[in-house]
Short mmCIF file of C-alpha atoms and ligand atoms in Angstrom, two decimals:
data_model
loop_
_atom_site.label_atom_id
_atom_site.label_comp_id
_atom_site.label_asym_id
_atom_site.label_seq_id
_atom_site.Cartn_x
_atom_site.Cartn_y
_atom_site.Cartn_z
CA MET C 11 1.64 6.76 17.28
CA SER C 12 -1.74 5.61 16.04
CA LYS C 13 -0.74 2.74 13.70
CA ALA C 14 0.65 -0.54 15.05
CA PRO C 15 4.40 -0.70 14.34
CA ILE C 16 5.83 -2.79 11.49
CA THR C 17 8.69 -4.97 12.72
CA VAL C 18 11.71 -5.10 10.41
CA ALA C 19 14.75 -7.34 10.84
CA VAL C 20 18.00 -6.34 9.18
CA THR C 21 20.95 -8.74 9.16
CA GLY C 22 24.49 -7.41 8.84
CA ALA C 23 23.17 -4.33 10.57
CA ALA C 24 26.63 -3.01 11.49
CA GLY C 25 27.96 -3.27 7.93
CA GLN C 26 28.27 -0.69 5.19
CA ILE C 27 24.80 -1.14 3.74
CA GLY C 28 23.26 -1.39 7.19
CA TYR C 29 24.76 1.97 8.08
CA SER C 30 22.78 3.65 5.29
CA LEU C 31 19.69 1.48 5.38
CA LEU C 32 18.73 1.61 9.07
CA PHE C 33 18.46 5.38 9.18
CA ARG C 34 16.25 5.39 6.09
CA ILE C 35 13.93 2.77 7.59
CA ALA C 36 13.74 4.62 10.90
CA SER C 37 12.99 7.92 9.18
CA GLY C 38 9.94 6.52 7.37
CA ALA C 39 11.40 6.19 3.86
CA LEU C 40 10.10 2.62 3.38
CA PHE C 41 6.72 2.49 5.01
CA GLY C 42 5.61 6.12 5.11
CA ALA C 43 5.63 9.17 7.32
CA ASP C 44 2.88 7.87 9.65
CA GLN C 45 4.10 4.29 10.06
CA PRO C 46 6.05 3.41 13.24
CA VAL C 47 8.71 0.68 13.04
CA ASN C 48 10.45 -1.73 15.37
CA LEU C 49 14.01 -2.55 14.31
CA ARG C 50 15.53 -5.96 15.05
CA LEU C 51 19.20 -5.73 14.20
CA ILE C 52 21.12 -8.95 13.70
CA GLU C 53 24.89 -9.30 13.65
CA ARG C 54 27.46 -12.09 13.94
CA ASN C 55 28.35 -13.32 17.39
CA ASP C 56 31.68 -11.52 17.28
CA GLU C 57 32.97 -8.92 19.72
CA LYS C 58 33.93 -6.37 17.06
CA ALA C 59 30.69 -6.75 15.09
CA LEU C 60 28.55 -6.46 18.22
CA SER C 61 30.48 -3.44 19.45
CA ALA C 62 29.96 -1.77 16.06
CA LEU C 63 26.26 -2.67 16.24
CA ASN C 64 26.07 -1.09 19.68
CA GLY C 65 27.53 2.10 18.20
CA VAL C 66 24.94 2.10 15.41
CA CYS C 67 22.16 1.71 18.00
CA MET C 68 23.59 4.66 19.94
CA GLU C 69 23.44 6.74 16.75
CA LEU C 70 19.87 5.63 16.06
CA ASP C 71 18.98 6.74 19.60
CA ASP C 72 20.69 10.06 18.97
CA CYS C 73 18.47 10.71 15.94
CA ALA C 74 15.35 10.61 18.14
CA PHE C 75 13.36 9.44 15.11
CA PRO C 76 9.65 10.01 15.82
CA LEU C 77 8.70 6.75 14.01
CA LEU C 78 11.26 4.49 15.68
CA ASN C 79 9.35 2.54 18.31
CA SER C 80 12.02 0.08 19.48
CA ILE C 81 15.49 -1.27 18.64
CA THR C 82 16.57 -4.84 19.43
CA PRO C 83 20.24 -5.57 18.70
CA THR C 84 21.09 -9.27 18.82
CA CYS C 85 23.22 -12.12 17.50
CA GLU C 86 20.46 -14.68 18.25
CA LEU C 87 18.41 -15.50 15.16
CA ASP C 88 15.39 -16.58 17.23
CA VAL C 89 15.35 -13.16 18.88
CA GLY C 90 16.17 -11.24 15.71
CA PHE C 91 13.40 -12.72 13.58
CA GLN C 92 10.76 -12.82 16.34
CA GLY C 93 7.48 -11.47 14.96
CA VAL C 94 9.06 -9.74 11.97
CA ASN C 95 6.89 -8.51 9.12
CA TRP C 96 9.87 -7.76 6.89
CA ALA C 97 13.31 -9.40 6.95
CA ILE C 98 16.02 -7.68 4.94
CA LEU C 99 18.94 -10.09 4.67
CA VAL C 100 22.10 -8.09 4.04
CA GLY C 101 24.63 -9.79 6.35
CA SER C 102 27.27 -11.65 4.34
CA VAL C 103 30.72 -11.06 2.95
CA PRO C 104 30.98 -8.71 -0.06
CA ARG C 105 33.23 -9.59 -3.00
CA GLY C 106 36.58 -7.95 -3.52
CA PRO C 107 38.36 -6.88 -6.73
CA GLY C 108 38.56 -9.60 -9.39
CA MET C 109 35.82 -11.79 -7.89
CA GLU C 110 32.44 -12.65 -9.42
CA ARG C 111 29.44 -12.61 -7.06
CA LYS C 112 28.96 -16.36 -7.40
CA ASP C 113 32.47 -16.85 -5.96
CA LEU C 114 30.77 -15.95 -2.67
CA LEU C 115 28.39 -18.92 -2.74
CA LYS C 116 30.63 -21.19 -0.68
CA ILE C 117 31.43 -18.38 1.79
CA ASN C 118 27.93 -16.96 2.21
CA GLY C 119 25.53 -19.75 1.23
CA GLY C 120 25.57 -21.41 4.65
CA ILE C 121 24.36 -18.22 6.36
CA PHE C 122 21.03 -18.50 4.58
CA THR C 123 20.09 -22.02 5.68
CA GLY C 124 19.97 -21.04 9.36
CA GLN C 125 18.30 -17.72 8.61
CA GLY C 126 15.61 -19.40 6.49
CA LYS C 127 14.86 -21.85 9.30
CA ALA C 128 14.77 -19.08 11.91
CA ILE C 129 12.42 -16.97 9.78
CA GLU C 130 10.05 -19.90 9.37
CA LYS C 131 10.10 -20.55 13.12
CA ASN C 132 9.82 -17.00 14.43
CA ALA C 133 8.52 -14.50 11.90
CA ALA C 134 5.00 -13.06 11.69
CA GLY C 135 2.46 -14.86 9.49
CA ASP C 136 2.69 -12.12 6.86
CA VAL C 137 6.51 -12.02 6.70
CA ARG C 138 8.15 -10.87 3.48
CA VAL C 139 11.87 -11.35 2.89
CA LEU C 140 14.27 -9.34 0.72
CA VAL C 141 17.74 -10.81 0.18
CA VAL C 142 20.52 -8.33 -0.60
CA GLY C 143 23.63 -10.34 0.43
CA ASN C 144 25.38 -11.84 -2.58
CA PRO C 145 24.91 -13.86 -4.63
CA CYS C 146 21.45 -12.64 -3.72
CA ASN C 147 19.27 -14.71 -6.08
CA THR C 148 20.74 -18.01 -4.96
CA ASN C 149 21.07 -17.00 -1.31
CA CYS C 150 17.35 -16.26 -1.44
CA LEU C 151 16.75 -19.66 -3.04
CA ILE C 152 18.63 -21.26 -0.13
CA ALA C 153 16.68 -19.38 2.54
CA MET C 154 13.33 -20.07 0.84
CA ASN C 155 14.08 -23.79 0.55
CA ASN C 156 14.93 -23.90 4.24
CA ALA C 157 11.61 -22.28 5.17
CA LYS C 158 9.03 -24.32 3.31
CA GLY C 159 6.28 -23.07 5.65
CA VAL C 160 6.66 -19.53 4.32
CA PRO C 161 4.86 -19.23 0.95
CA ALA C 162 7.11 -18.83 -2.10
CA ASP C 163 5.54 -15.50 -3.07
CA ARG C 164 7.05 -13.83 0.04
CA TRP C 165 10.68 -14.17 -1.09
CA PHE C 166 12.51 -11.52 -3.08
CA ALA C 167 16.11 -10.91 -4.15
CA MET C 168 17.30 -7.47 -5.08
CA THR C 169 17.83 -6.38 -8.68
CA ARG C 170 16.51 -2.86 -8.18
CA LEU C 171 20.02 -1.44 -8.02
CA ASP C 172 20.51 -2.80 -11.54
CA GLU C 173 17.23 -1.23 -12.67
CA ASN C 174 18.24 2.12 -11.21
CA ARG C 175 21.69 1.90 -12.78
CA ALA C 176 20.20 1.05 -16.18
CA LYS C 177 17.74 3.96 -16.02
CA SER C 178 20.54 6.32 -15.14
CA GLN C 179 22.71 5.11 -18.07
CA LEU C 180 19.85 5.43 -20.57
CA ALA C 181 18.95 8.90 -19.32
CA ALA C 182 22.55 10.08 -19.59
CA LYS C 183 22.83 8.78 -23.17
CA ALA C 184 19.52 10.42 -24.15
CA GLY C 185 20.40 13.65 -22.35
CA VAL C 186 17.24 13.59 -20.22
CA HIS C 187 16.46 13.25 -16.53
CA HIS C 188 16.41 9.66 -15.21
CA SER C 189 12.87 10.15 -13.87
CA THR C 190 11.62 10.06 -17.47
CA VAL C 191 12.83 6.46 -17.96
CA SER C 192 10.22 3.76 -17.26
CA ASN C 193 9.48 0.09 -18.02
CA LEU C 194 13.05 -0.99 -17.43
CA ALA C 195 13.05 -4.72 -16.81
CA ILE C 196 16.06 -6.52 -15.38
CA TRP C 197 15.83 -10.19 -16.30
CA GLY C 198 17.57 -12.96 -14.40
CA ASN C 199 20.50 -12.94 -12.04
CA HIS C 200 22.04 -10.02 -10.13
CA SER C 201 25.33 -10.82 -11.83
CA ALA C 202 27.32 -10.15 -14.97
CA THR C 203 24.77 -12.22 -16.97
CA GLN C 204 21.75 -10.08 -16.05
CA TYR C 205 19.85 -8.60 -18.98
CA PRO C 206 18.81 -4.95 -18.70
CA ASP C 207 16.03 -4.92 -21.30
CA PHE C 208 16.31 -1.69 -23.30
CA PHE C 209 13.94 -2.98 -26.00
CA ASN C 210 10.93 -2.53 -23.71
CA ALA C 211 12.21 0.53 -21.84
CA LYS C 212 10.59 3.90 -22.44
CA ILE C 213 12.02 7.39 -22.28
CA GLY C 214 9.42 10.12 -21.89
CA GLY C 215 6.80 7.54 -22.90
CA LYS C 216 8.55 6.67 -26.20
CA ALA C 217 10.49 3.49 -26.98
CA ALA C 218 14.09 3.88 -25.79
CA THR C 219 15.18 2.41 -29.15
CA ASP C 220 13.46 5.35 -30.92
CA VAL C 221 14.94 7.96 -28.61
CA ILE C 222 18.48 6.50 -28.68
CA SER C 223 19.49 5.87 -32.29
CA ASP C 224 22.83 4.25 -31.41
CA HIS C 225 21.61 0.65 -31.22
CA ASP C 226 25.16 -0.70 -31.18
CA TRP C 227 25.66 1.18 -27.91
CA LEU C 228 22.41 -0.24 -26.51
CA LYS C 229 23.32 -3.81 -27.47
CA GLY C 230 26.93 -3.52 -26.32
CA GLU C 231 28.25 -0.85 -23.99
CA PHE C 232 24.95 -0.16 -22.25
CA ILE C 233 24.45 -3.81 -21.26
CA SER C 234 28.03 -4.37 -20.18
CA THR C 235 28.15 -1.12 -18.19
CA VAL C 236 25.10 -2.18 -16.17
CA GLN C 237 26.37 -5.76 -15.78
CA GLN C 238 29.80 -4.54 -14.61
CA ARG C 239 28.73 -1.54 -12.56
CA GLY C 240 29.24 -3.29 -9.22
CA ALA C 241 32.79 -4.26 -10.19
CA ALA C 242 33.48 -0.71 -11.42
CA ILE C 243 32.41 0.68 -8.04
CA ILE C 244 34.57 -1.82 -6.17
CA LYS C 245 37.51 -0.75 -8.34
CA ALA C 246 36.86 2.96 -7.76
CA ARG C 247 35.98 2.86 -4.05
CA GLY C 248 37.94 -0.16 -2.90
CA LEU C 249 34.64 -1.25 -1.34
CA SER C 250 31.40 -2.52 -2.81
CA SER C 251 28.46 -0.21 -3.36
CA ALA C 252 26.69 0.61 -0.12
CA ALA C 253 24.59 3.79 -0.13
CA SER C 254 23.18 3.01 -3.58
CA ALA C 255 22.49 -0.58 -2.50
CA ALA C 256 20.70 0.61 0.64
CA ASN C 257 18.73 3.05 -1.50
CA ALA C 258 17.73 0.24 -3.86
CA ALA C 259 16.59 -1.89 -0.89
CA CYS C 260 14.39 1.04 0.23
CA ASP C 261 13.05 1.41 -3.33
CA THR C 262 12.30 -2.33 -3.50
CA VAL C 263 10.29 -2.45 -0.29
CA HIS C 264 8.59 0.84 -1.15
CA SER C 265 7.55 -0.51 -4.57
CA LEU C 266 6.37 -3.86 -3.20
CA THR C 267 4.16 -2.21 -0.58
CA ARG C 268 2.39 0.30 -2.84
CA PRO C 269 0.45 -0.02 -6.10
CA THR C 270 2.74 0.05 -9.15
CA PRO C 271 2.15 3.21 -11.24
CA GLU C 272 -0.19 2.62 -14.21
CA GLY C 273 1.58 1.23 -17.27
CA ASP C 274 4.92 0.72 -15.54
CA TRP C 275 6.62 -2.15 -13.71
CA THR C 276 9.53 -2.73 -11.36
CA SER C 277 12.25 -5.37 -11.27
CA VAL C 278 12.86 -7.85 -8.49
CA ALA C 279 13.86 -11.50 -8.41
CA VAL C 280 10.99 -13.81 -7.41
CA CYS C 281 10.40 -17.54 -7.42
CA SER C 282 9.74 -18.40 -11.07
CA ASP C 283 6.30 -19.84 -11.84
CA GLY C 284 7.48 -20.81 -15.33
CA SER C 285 6.61 -17.44 -16.92
CA TYR C 286 8.62 -16.72 -20.09
CA GLY C 287 9.80 -20.35 -20.06
CA ILE C 288 12.05 -19.84 -17.02
CA GLU C 289 12.50 -23.00 -14.97
CA LYS C 290 10.06 -23.07 -12.06
CA GLY C 291 11.57 -22.51 -8.64
CA LEU C 292 14.60 -20.43 -9.70
CA MET C 293 14.83 -16.97 -8.13
CA PHE C 294 14.69 -14.96 -11.34
CA SER C 295 14.30 -11.22 -11.85
CA PHE C 296 11.20 -10.33 -13.88
CA PRO C 297 9.13 -7.21 -14.52
CA ILE C 298 6.60 -7.18 -11.66
CA ARG C 299 3.40 -5.29 -10.90
CA THR C 300 1.71 -5.18 -7.52
CA ASP C 301 -1.29 -3.70 -5.72
CA GLY C 302 0.97 -3.27 -2.69
CA ASN C 303 0.20 -6.71 -1.35
CA LYS C 304 -0.19 -9.33 -4.10
CA TRP C 305 2.26 -9.14 -6.97
CA GLU C 306 2.35 -10.69 -10.42
CA VAL C 307 4.89 -11.16 -13.17
CA VAL C 308 3.88 -8.85 -16.02
CA GLN C 309 2.83 -11.10 -18.90
CA GLY C 310 3.14 -10.44 -22.62
CA VAL C 311 6.27 -8.29 -22.51
CA PRO C 312 7.74 -8.71 -26.02
CA VAL C 313 10.90 -10.84 -26.04
CA ASN C 314 12.71 -10.83 -29.40
CA GLU C 315 15.48 -13.17 -30.48
CA PHE C 316 18.24 -10.93 -29.05
CA SER C 317 16.48 -10.70 -25.67
CA GLN C 318 15.65 -14.41 -25.63
CA ALA C 319 19.34 -15.35 -25.98
CA LYS C 320 20.30 -13.01 -23.12
CA ILE C 321 17.49 -14.29 -20.90
CA LYS C 322 18.50 -17.91 -21.54
CA ALA C 323 22.14 -17.14 -20.65
CA THR C 324 21.22 -15.70 -17.26
CA GLU C 325 18.80 -18.59 -16.60
CA THR C 326 21.61 -21.05 -17.35
CA GLU C 327 23.82 -19.33 -14.78
CA LEU C 328 21.07 -19.50 -12.15
CA ARG C 329 20.57 -23.21 -12.83
CA GLU C 330 24.32 -23.73 -12.34
CA GLU C 331 24.23 -21.82 -9.05
CA ARG C 332 21.20 -23.87 -7.95
CA ASP C 333 23.04 -27.09 -8.83
CA ALA C 334 26.14 -25.91 -6.93
CA VAL C 335 24.22 -25.21 -3.72
CA THR C 336 22.33 -28.48 -4.09
CA GLU C 337 25.70 -30.25 -4.22
CA LEU C 338 26.83 -28.31 -1.15
CA GLY C 339 23.76 -29.67 0.64
CA LEU C 340 22.33 -26.20 1.26
CA ILE C 341 18.94 -26.94 -0.31
P1 NAD Y 413 29.95 -5.35 4.99
O1 NAD Y 413 31.07 -6.32 5.08
O2 NAD Y 413 30.22 -3.91 5.17
O3 NAD Y 413 28.84 -5.74 6.05
C1 NAD Y 413 28.35 -7.03 6.16
C2 NAD Y 413 27.94 -7.19 7.61
O4 NAD Y 413 27.32 -8.47 7.70
C3 NAD Y 413 29.10 -7.18 8.60
O5 NAD Y 413 28.81 -6.25 9.63
C4 NAD Y 413 29.16 -8.60 9.11
O6 NAD Y 413 29.57 -8.68 10.47
C5 NAD Y 413 27.72 -9.03 8.93
N1 NAD Y 413 27.51 -10.48 8.84
C6 NAD Y 413 28.28 -11.40 8.23
N2 NAD Y 413 27.77 -12.61 8.41
C7 NAD Y 413 26.64 -12.46 9.15
C8 NAD Y 413 25.67 -13.35 9.65
N3 NAD Y 413 25.78 -14.67 9.46
N4 NAD Y 413 24.64 -12.84 10.36
C9 NAD Y 413 24.53 -11.52 10.57
N5 NAD Y 413 25.43 -10.63 10.12
C10 NAD Y 413 26.47 -11.09 9.41
O7 NAD Y 413 29.21 -5.65 3.60
P2 NAD Y 413 28.16 -4.71 2.85
O8 NAD Y 413 28.90 -3.80 1.96
O9 NAD Y 413 27.17 -4.18 3.80
O10 NAD Y 413 27.49 -5.79 1.87
C11 NAD Y 413 26.70 -6.83 2.38
C12 NAD Y 413 26.29 -7.78 1.26
O11 NAD Y 413 25.45 -7.11 0.32
C13 NAD Y 413 27.45 -8.34 0.44
O12 NAD Y 413 27.24 -9.71 0.19
C14 NAD Y 413 27.39 -7.54 -0.84
O13 NAD Y 413 27.99 -8.22 -1.91
C15 NAD Y 413 25.89 -7.43 -1.00
N6 NAD Y 413 25.42 -6.39 -1.93
C16 NAD Y 413 24.34 -6.70 -2.72
C17 NAD Y 413 23.84 -5.76 -3.61
C18 NAD Y 413 22.67 -6.08 -4.51
O14 NAD Y 413 22.36 -5.27 -5.38
N7 NAD Y 413 21.98 -7.20 -4.35
C19 NAD Y 413 24.43 -4.51 -3.68
C20 NAD Y 413 25.52 -4.23 -2.86
C21 NAD Y 413 26.01 -5.18 -1.98
C1 LMR Y 414 26.71 -4.37 -6.63
O1 LMR Y 414 26.10 -4.67 -7.65
O2 LMR Y 414 27.21 -3.24 -6.47
C2 LMR Y 414 26.83 -5.38 -5.53
O3 LMR Y 414 26.24 -6.58 -5.88
C3 LMR Y 414 28.22 -5.56 -5.05
C4 LMR Y 414 29.06 -6.33 -6.04
O4 LMR Y 414 29.72 -7.29 -5.63
O5 LMR Y 414 29.04 -5.99 -7.21
#
């Protein structure tokens, strides 16, 4: 191995998403085919969880991945986040049927105070953090506010699954392959208020609104299908999405560590700098471009009256979540 390894912490490593994600990281899917990785796998201090984690480590061993340099299973946050360059925070309770993701705030919010503090204390100077555990925008807000020494531009919450879902729905409607869909911005919260912005999306380089003539479908069923896709999967599977969520986490890290293709963007929730009138400090999903290191919110994306109303609605929900966790004393 010629390159120095990248150290990646994954919380909830013995859970559903962890079971898909770890093997992708170890195989090189995130950082490339010549980039070794150290895995620091964090679970709850619970006999069953730690036994399951031990089993996952045995399976990782049994893959003999050429790029996997070391595995550290632990329930100690100071050990788990020691020297990490990337922290992927998955560990938390998923919702069940009939719940909204924000119903998890009280259950999961507390996890992210301790993890934020431990990241600030132990992680590498260049640490970047991706929060997947729900409600991911506000959990990320909690962690970030408990780690003031880590710059705000290092914190991300995952809306890439929503972007991928939206691309897939548009492609199916247009009868084309999903790889031809670009410029799909998810605005706001990873929740039922998110706004998958079809007005700016392109299909084969043309405006999606020119390719798909059924604008009632775009304004109605398309949006609600993407907003409700997580619930639909829970209903169908009896469990929340896992392989597609792990895949979206891989896509997110991959996109944030490589230059964004010319003319396109990707969606991820970041700490708002006030762009598009969104309240500063909220973790809000925007269209983003990056050179693989520094990222920026894409400016000048047209926002018409319809889009503006949707964007405001999801901002309002994020303010409410922020106020709720402030009241709980988590930030
Ligand atoms: P899961 O229940 O299968 O696994 C969660 C794991 O986290 C368990 O192994 C549990 O022991 C562990 N855990 C719980 N608290 C922990 C803590 N404090 N520290 C370390 N580990 C802890 O759940 P899952 O299906 O893997 O989903 C995990 C989370 O991801 C859920 O909150 C789910 O809603 C969310 N999710 C987000 C997206 C997204 O797009 N942002 C998509 C899918 C799922
Ligand atoms: C998803 O979008 O699939 C996840 O956030 C899980 C959920 O609760 O919907």
